[in-house]
């Protein structure tokens, strides 16, 4: 089965654009964060609650590919999925789509490592087995 894709829509705000009315390139990384935060929230868990349990997800790598620009007042949809999951690493994949024409604007990935509050790697399946199982189900398509 395919991974479950979580979606979140937002409207491009004026402050996210440059003088040409085009979304400034770094804002897409902020939108990726929105996508993964909302994906985690769908598990009934917030990033804050995860951190309170002593689990952090620092970004170790990010990749982004710009296809077409989003512009001021566009409605966009952030599509987020778990691309890879191991005992100590997690990779999210993203697509930003313009809602009006379903045009792919940006795609990308962020890679994370599971750490404790001292930023030492942990095995999520041992420290938070329910969270790991939920992420695994997202990755495998709910099998």
Coordinates of N, CA, C and O in Angstrom, one line a residue:
X1 N 0.8 -1.2 0.0 CA 0.0 0.0 0.0 C 0.9 1.3 0.0 O 2.0 1.2 0.4
X2 N 0.3 2.4 -0.4 CA 1.0 3.6 -0.4 C 0.9 4.3 0.9 O -0.1 4.2 1.7
X3 N 1.9 5.1 1.3 CA 1.8 5.9 2.5 C 0.6 6.8 2.5 O 0.1 7.3 1.5
X4 N 0.1 7.1 3.7 CA -1.0 8.0 3.9 C -0.5 9.4 3.7 O 0.6 9.8 4.2
X5 N -1.2 10.2 2.9 CA -0.8 11.6 2.7 C -1.7 12.5 3.5 O -3.0 12.4 3.4
X6 N -1.1 13.3 4.3 CA -1.9 14.3 5.1 C -1.9 15.6 4.4 O -0.8 16.0 3.8
X7 N -3.0 16.3 4.4 CA -3.1 17.6 3.7 C -3.4 18.7 4.6 O -4.1 18.5 5.6
X8 N -2.9 19.9 4.3 CA -3.3 21.1 5.1 C -3.3 22.3 4.1 O -2.3 22.5 3.3
X9 N -4.3 23.1 4.1 CA -4.4 24.2 3.2 C -4.1 25.5 3.9 O -4.4 25.6 5.1
X10 N -3.5 26.4 3.2 CA -3.3 27.8 3.7 C -3.3 28.8 2.5 O -3.1 28.4 1.3
X11 N -3.6 30.0 2.8 CA -3.6 31.1 1.8 C -2.3 31.8 2.0 O -1.9 32.2 3.1
X12 N -1.6 32.1 0.8 CA -0.4 32.9 0.8 C -0.6 34.3 1.4 O -1.5 35.0 0.8
X13 N 0.1 34.6 2.4 CA 0.0 36.0 3.0 C 1.0 36.9 2.3 O 2.0 36.5 1.8
X14 N 0.6 38.2 2.3 CA 1.4 39.2 1.7 C 2.9 39.2 2.2 O 3.8 39.3 1.5
X15 N 3.0 39.0 3.5 CA 4.4 39.0 4.2 C 5.2 37.9 3.8 O 6.4 37.8 4.1
X16 N 4.6 36.9 3.1 CA 5.4 35.7 2.7 C 6.0 35.9 1.2 O 6.6 35.0 0.7
X17 N 5.7 37.0 0.6 CA 6.1 37.3 -0.7 C 7.2 38.3 -0.8 O 7.4 39.1 0.1
X18 N 7.8 38.3 -2.0 CA 8.8 39.4 -2.3 C 8.1 40.5 -3.0 O 6.9 40.6 -3.2
X19 N 8.9 41.5 -3.5 CA 8.4 42.6 -4.2 C 7.6 42.3 -5.5 O 6.7 43.0 -5.9
X20 N 7.8 41.1 -6.0 CA 7.1 40.7 -7.2 C 5.9 39.9 -6.9 O 5.2 39.5 -7.8
X21 N 5.5 39.8 -5.6 CA 4.3 39.1 -5.2 C 4.5 37.5 -5.3 O 3.5 36.8 -5.2
X22 N 5.7 37.1 -5.4 CA 6.1 35.7 -5.4 C 6.5 35.2 -4.0 O 7.3 35.9 -3.3
X23 N 6.1 34.0 -3.6 CA 6.5 33.5 -2.3 C 8.0 33.4 -2.2 O 8.7 32.9 -3.1
X24 N 8.6 34.0 -1.2 CA 10.0 34.0 -1.0 C 10.4 32.5 -0.7 O 9.8 31.8 0.1
X25 N 11.5 32.1 -1.3 CA 11.9 30.7 -1.3 C 12.0 30.0 0.1 O 11.6 28.8 0.2
X26 N 12.4 30.7 1.1 CA 12.6 30.0 2.4 C 11.2 29.7 3.1 O 11.2 28.9 4.0
X27 N 10.2 30.4 2.6 CA 8.9 30.2 3.2 C 8.4 28.8 3.0 O 7.6 28.2 3.8
X28 N 8.8 28.1 1.9 CA 8.4 26.8 1.7 C 8.9 25.8 2.8 O 8.2 24.9 3.1
X29 N 10.1 26.1 3.3 CA 10.5 25.2 4.4 C 9.7 25.4 5.6 O 9.4 24.5 6.4
X30 N 9.2 26.7 5.9 CA 8.2 26.9 6.9 C 6.9 26.1 6.7 O 6.4 25.6 7.6
X31 N 6.5 26.1 5.5 CA 5.3 25.4 5.1 C 5.5 23.9 5.3 O 4.6 23.1 5.7
X32 N 6.7 23.4 5.0 CA 7.0 22.0 5.3 C 6.8 21.7 6.8 O 6.3 20.6 7.2
X33 N 7.3 22.6 7.6 CA 7.1 22.4 9.1 C 5.6 22.4 9.5 O 5.2 21.6 10.3
X34 N 4.8 23.2 8.8 CA 3.4 23.2 9.1 C 2.8 21.8 8.7 O 2.1 21.2 9.5
X35 N 3.3 21.3 7.6 CA 2.8 20.0 7.1 C 3.1 18.9 8.1 O 2.2 18.1 8.5
X36 N 4.3 18.8 8.6 CA 4.7 17.7 9.5 C 4.1 17.9 10.9 O 3.7 17.0 11.5
X37 N 3.9 19.2 11.3 CA 3.3 19.4 12.6 C 1.8 19.0 12.5 O 1.3 18.4 13.5
X38 N 1.2 19.3 11.4 CA -0.2 18.9 11.3 C -0.4 17.3 11.1 O -1.3 16.7 11.6
X39 N 0.6 16.7 10.5 CA 0.6 15.3 10.4 C 0.7 14.6 11.8 O -0.1 13.7 12.1
X40 N 1.6 15.1 12.6 CA 1.8 14.6 14.0 C 0.5 14.9 14.8 O 0.0 14.0 15.5
X41 N -0.1 16.1 14.6 CA -1.4 16.4 15.3 C -2.5 15.4 15.0 O -3.3 15.1 15.8
X42 N -2.5 14.9 13.8 CA -3.5 13.9 13.4 C -3.4 12.6 14.2 O -4.3 11.8 14.2
X43 N -2.3 12.4 14.8 CA -2.1 11.3 15.7 C -2.7 11.5 17.1 O -2.6 10.7 18.0
X44 N -3.2 12.8 17.3 CA -3.7 13.1 18.6 C -2.6 13.6 19.5 O -2.7 13.6 20.7
X45 N -1.5 14.0 18.9 CA -0.3 14.4 19.6 C 0.3 15.7 19.0 O 0.3 15.8 17.8
X46 N 0.7 16.6 19.8 CA 1.3 17.8 19.3 C 2.8 17.6 19.4 O 3.3 16.8 20.2
X47 N 3.5 18.5 18.7 CA 5.0 18.5 18.8 C 5.4 18.8 20.2 O 6.3 18.2 20.8
X48 N 4.7 19.7 20.8 CA 5.0 20.1 22.2 C 4.8 18.9 23.1 O 5.7 18.6 24.0
X49 N 3.8 18.1 23.0 CA 3.6 16.9 23.8 C 4.7 15.9 23.6 O 5.2 15.2 24.5
X50 N 5.1 15.8 22.3 CA 6.2 14.9 22.0 C 7.5 15.3 22.7 O 8.2 14.5 23.3
X51 N 7.7 16.6 22.7 CA 8.9 17.1 23.4 C 8.8 17.0 24.9 O 9.8 16.7 25.5
X52 N 7.6 17.1 25.4 CA 7.4 16.9 26.8 C 7.7 15.5 27.2 O 8.0 15.2 28.4
X53 N 7.5 14.6 26.3 CA 7.8 13.1 26.6 C 9.3 12.9 26.4 O 9.8 11.8 26.6
X54 N 10.1 13.9 26.0 CA 11.5 13.8 25.9 C 12.0 13.4 24.5 O 13.1 12.9 24.4
X55 N 11.1 13.5 23.5 CA 11.5 13.1 22.1 C 11.6 14.4 21.3 O 10.6 15.2 21.2
X56 N 12.7 14.6 20.7 CA 12.9 15.7 19.7 C 13.2 15.2 18.3 O 13.6 14.0 18.2
X57 N 12.9 16.0 17.3 CA 13.0 15.6 15.9 C 13.8 16.6 15.2 O 13.3 17.3 14.3
X58 N 15.1 16.8 15.5 CA 15.9 17.8 14.8 C 16.0 17.5 13.3 O 16.2 16.3 13.0
X59 N 16.0 18.5 12.5 CA 16.3 18.3 11.1 C 17.7 18.1 10.8 O 18.6 18.9 11.3
X60 N 18.1 17.1 10.1 CA 19.5 16.8 9.7 C 19.8 17.2 8.3 O 20.9 17.5 8.0
X61 N 18.8 17.1 7.4 CA 19.0 17.4 6.0 C 17.6 17.9 5.5 O 16.6 17.5 6.0
X62 N 17.7 18.8 4.5 CA 16.5 19.3 3.8 C 16.8 19.4 2.3 O 18.0 19.7 1.9
X63 N 15.9 19.0 1.5 CA 16.0 19.1 0.0 C 14.7 19.7 -0.5 O 13.6 19.4 0.0
X64 N 14.8 20.6 -1.5 CA 13.7 21.3 -2.0 C 13.9 21.5 -3.5 O 15.0 21.8 -4.0
X65 N 12.8 21.3 -4.3 CA 12.8 21.5 -5.7 C 11.7 22.5 -6.1 O 10.5 22.2 -5.8
X66 N 12.1 23.6 -6.6 CA 11.1 24.7 -7.0 C 10.6 24.4 -8.5 O 11.5 24.4 -9.4
X67 N 9.3 24.3 -8.6 CA 8.8 24.0 -10.0 C 8.2 25.3 -10.6 O 8.5 25.7 -11.7
X68 N 7.3 25.9 -9.8 CA 6.5 27.1 -10.2 C 6.3 27.9 -9.0 O 6.2 27.4 -7.9
X69 N 6.1 29.2 -9.1 CA 6.0 30.1 -8.0 C 4.5 30.1 -7.4 O 3.6 30.0 -8.2
X70 N 4.4 30.2 -6.1 CA 3.1 30.5 -5.5 C 3.1 32.0 -5.4 O 4.2 32.7 -5.2
X71 N 2.0 32.6 -5.4 CA 1.8 34.1 -5.4 C 0.9 34.5 -4.3 O 0.1 33.7 -3.8
X72 N 1.0 35.8 -4.0 CA 0.1 36.4 -2.9 C -1.3 36.0 -3.2 O -1.8 36.1 -4.3
X73 N -2.0 35.6 -2.1 CA -3.4 35.2 -2.1 C -3.8 33.9 -2.7 O -4.9 33.5 -2.7
X74 N -2.8 33.1 -3.3 CA -3.0 31.8 -3.8 C -3.4 30.9 -2.6 O -2.9 31.1 -1.5
X75 N -4.4 30.0 -2.8 CA -4.6 29.0 -1.8 C -3.8 27.8 -2.2 O -3.8 27.3 -3.3
X76 N -3.0 27.3 -1.2 CA -2.1 26.2 -1.5 C -2.4 25.0 -0.5 O -2.9 25.3 0.5
X77 N -2.1 23.8 -1.0 CA -2.2 22.7 -0.1 C -0.9 22.0 0.1 O -0.1 21.8 -0.9
X78 N -0.5 21.8 1.3 CA 0.7 21.1 1.7 C 0.4 19.6 1.9 O -0.5 19.3 2.7
X79 N 1.0 18.8 1.1 CA 0.8 17.3 1.2 C 2.0 16.7 1.8 O 3.1 16.9 1.3
X80 N 1.8 16.1 2.9 CA 2.9 15.5 3.7 C 2.8 14.0 3.9 O 1.6 13.6 4.2
X81 N 3.8 13.3 3.8 CA 3.8 11.9 4.1 C 5.1 11.4 4.7 O 6.1 12.1 4.6
X82 N 5.0 10.3 5.4 CA 6.2 9.7 5.9 C 6.8 8.9 4.8 O 6.3 7.9 4.3
X83 N 8.0 9.3 4.4 CA 8.7 8.6 3.3 C 9.5 7.4 3.7 O 9.5 6.4 3.1
X84 N 10.3 7.6 4.8 CA 11.1 6.6 5.4 C 11.0 6.6 6.9 O 11.0 7.7 7.5
X85 N 11.1 5.5 7.5 CA 11.1 5.4 9.0 C 12.1 4.2 9.4 O 11.9 3.1 8.9
X86 N 13.0 4.6 10.2 CA 13.9 3.5 10.8 C 13.9 3.7 12.3 O 13.2 4.6 12.8
X87 N 14.6 2.9 13.0 CA 14.6 3.0 14.4 C 15.1 4.3 15.0 O 14.6 4.8 16.0
X88 N 15.9 5.0 14.2 CA 16.4 6.3 14.7 C 16.2 7.5 13.8 O 16.5 8.6 14.1
X89 N 15.7 7.3 12.6 CA 15.5 8.3 11.6 C 14.1 8.3 11.0 O 13.5 7.3 10.9
X90 N 13.8 9.5 10.5 CA 12.4 9.7 9.9 C 12.6 10.7 8.8 O 13.3 11.8 8.9
X91 N 12.0 10.4 7.6 CA 12.1 11.3 6.5 C 10.6 11.6 6.1 O 9.8 10.7 5.9
X92 N 10.3 12.9 5.9 CA 9.0 13.4 5.4 C 9.2 13.8 4.0 O 10.2 14.4 3.7
X93 N 8.2 13.6 3.2 CA 8.2 14.1 1.8 C 7.0 15.1 1.7 O 6.0 14.9 2.3
X94 N 7.2 16.1 0.9 CA 6.2 17.2 0.8 C 5.9 17.5 -0.7 O 6.9 17.5 -1.5
X95 N 4.7 18.0 -0.9 CA 4.4 18.6 -2.2 C 3.5 19.8 -1.8 O 2.7 19.7 -0.9
X96 N 3.8 20.9 -2.5 CA 3.0 22.1 -2.3 C 2.2 22.3 -3.6 O 2.9 22.4 -4.7
X97 N 0.9 22.3 -3.6 CA 0.1 22.3 -4.8 C -0.8 23.6 -4.7 O -1.4 23.9 -3.7
X98 N -0.9 24.2 -5.8 CA -1.9 25.4 -5.9 C -3.3 24.7 -6.1 O -3.5 23.9 -7.0
X99 N -4.2 25.1 -5.2 CA -5.5 24.5 -5.2 C -6.3 24.7 -6.4 O -7.0 23.8 -7.0
X100 N -6.2 26.0 -6.9 CA -7.1 26.3 -8.1 C -6.9 25.5 -9.3 O -7.8 25.2 -10.1
X101 N -5.6 25.1 -9.6 CA -5.4 24.4 -10.8 C -4.6 23.1 -10.6 O -4.2 22.4 -11.5
X102 N -4.4 22.7 -9.3 CA -3.7 21.5 -8.9 C -2.3 21.4 -9.4 O -1.7 20.3 -9.6
X103 N -1.7 22.5 -9.7 CA -0.3 22.6 -10.2 C 0.7 22.4 -9.1 O 0.6 22.9 -8.0
X104 N 1.6 21.5 -9.3 CA 2.7 21.2 -8.4 C 3.7 22.4 -8.4 O 4.2 22.7 -9.5
X105 N 3.8 23.0 -7.3 CA 4.7 24.2 -7.2 C 6.1 23.9 -6.6 O 7.1 24.4 -7.1
X106 N 6.1 23.0 -5.6 CA 7.3 22.7 -4.9 C 7.2 21.3 -4.4 O 6.2 20.8 -3.9
X107 N 8.4 20.6 -4.4 CA 8.4 19.3 -3.7 C 9.7 19.3 -2.9 O 10.6 20.0 -3.1
X108 N 9.7 18.4 -1.9 CA 10.9 18.4 -1.0 C 10.8 17.3 0.0 O 9.8 16.6 0.1
X109 N 11.9 17.2 0.8 CA 12.0 16.3 1.9 C 12.8 16.9 3.0 O 13.6 17.8 2.8
X110 N 12.4 16.5 4.2 CA 13.3 16.8 5.4 C 13.6 15.5 6.1 O 12.7 14.6 6.2
X111 N 14.8 15.4 6.5 CA 15.3 14.2 7.3 C 15.5 14.6 8.7 O 16.1 15.6 9.0
X112 N 15.1 13.7 9.6 CA 15.2 14.0 11.0 C 15.8 12.8 11.8 O 15.7 11.6 11.3
X113 N 16.3 13.0 12.9 CA 16.8 12.0 13.8 C 16.0 12.1 15.1 O 15.7 13.2 15.6
X114 N 15.6 11.0 15.7 CA 15.0 10.9 17.0 C 16.0 11.1 18.1 O 17.0 10.4 18.1
X115 N 15.9 12.1 18.9 CA 16.8 12.4 20.0 C 16.1 12.6 21.3 O 14.9 12.9 21.3
X116 N 16.8 12.5 22.4 CA 16.3 12.9 23.7 C 16.6 14.4 23.9 O 17.1 15.1 23.0
X117 N 16.2 14.9 25.0 CA 16.4 16.4 25.3 C 17.8 16.8 25.3 O 18.1 18.0 25.1
X118 N 18.8 15.9 25.4 CA 20.2 16.2 25.4 C 20.7 16.1 23.9 O 21.9 16.1 23.7
X119 N 19.8 15.8 23.0 CA 20.2 15.7 21.6 C 21.0 14.4 21.3 O 21.7 14.3 20.4
X120 N 20.8 13.4 22.1 CA 21.4 12.1 21.9 C 20.4 11.2 21.2 O 19.3 11.2 21.6
X121 N 20.9 10.5 20.2 CA 20.0 9.6 19.4 C 19.3 8.6 20.3 O 19.9 8.1 21.2
X122 N 18.0 8.4 20.0 CA 17.2 7.4 20.7 C 16.5 6.5 19.7 O 16.4 6.8 18.5
X123 N 16.1 5.3 20.1 CA 15.3 4.4 19.3 C 13.8 4.6 19.7 O 13.4 4.2 20.8
X124 N 13.1 5.3 18.8 CA 11.7 5.7 19.2 C 10.8 4.5 19.5 O 10.0 4.5 20.4
X125 N 11.0 3.3 18.8 CA 10.2 2.2 19.1 C 10.4 1.7 20.5 O 9.4 1.1 21.0
X126 N 11.5 2.0 21.1 CA 11.7 1.6 22.5 C 11.1 2.6 23.5 O 10.6 2.3 24.5
X127 N 11.3 3.9 23.2 CA 11.0 4.9 24.1 C 9.5 5.3 24.0 O 8.9 5.7 25.0
X128 N 9.0 5.3 22.8 CA 7.6 5.7 22.5 C 7.0 4.7 21.5 O 6.7 5.1 20.3
X129 N 6.7 3.5 21.9 CA 6.3 2.5 20.9 C 5.0 2.8 20.2 O 4.8 2.5 19.1
X130 N 4.0 3.5 20.9 CA 2.8 3.9 20.3 C 3.0 4.9 19.2 O 2.4 4.8 18.1
X131 N 3.8 5.9 19.4 CA 4.1 6.9 18.4 C 4.8 6.2 17.2 O 4.5 6.5 16.1
X132 N 5.8 5.4 17.5 CA 6.5 4.7 16.4 C 5.5 3.9 15.6 O 5.6 3.9 14.4
X133 N 4.6 3.1 16.3 CA 3.6 2.3 15.5 C 2.7 3.1 14.7 O 2.4 2.8 13.5
X134 N 2.3 4.3 15.2 CA 1.5 5.2 14.4 C 2.2 5.7 13.1 O 1.7 5.7 12.0
X135 N 3.5 6.2 13.3 CA 4.3 6.6 12.2 C 4.5 5.5 11.2 O 4.4 5.7 10.0
X136 N 4.7 4.3 11.7 CA 4.9 3.1 10.8 C 3.7 2.9 10.0 O 3.7 2.6 8.8
X137 N 2.5 3.0 10.6 CA 1.2 2.8 9.9 C 1.0 3.9 8.8 O 0.5 3.6 7.7
X138 N 1.5 5.1 9.1 CA 1.4 6.2 8.1 C 2.3 5.9 6.9 O 1.9 6.1 5.8
X139 N 3.5 5.4 7.2 CA 4.4 5.0 6.2 C 3.9 3.8 5.3 O 4.1 3.9 4.1
X140 N 3.3 2.9 5.9 CA 2.9 1.7 5.2 C 1.5 1.8 4.7 O 1.0 0.9 4.1
X141 N 0.8 2.9 4.9 CA -0.5 3.1 4.4 C -1.6 2.5 5.2 O -2.7 2.1 4.7
X142 N -1.3 2.4 6.5 CA -2.4 2.0 7.4 C -2.5 0.5 7.5 O -3.5 0.0 7.9
X143 N -1.6 -0.3 7.0 CA -1.7 -1.7 7.0 C -1.8 -2.3 8.4 O -1.3 -1.8 9.3

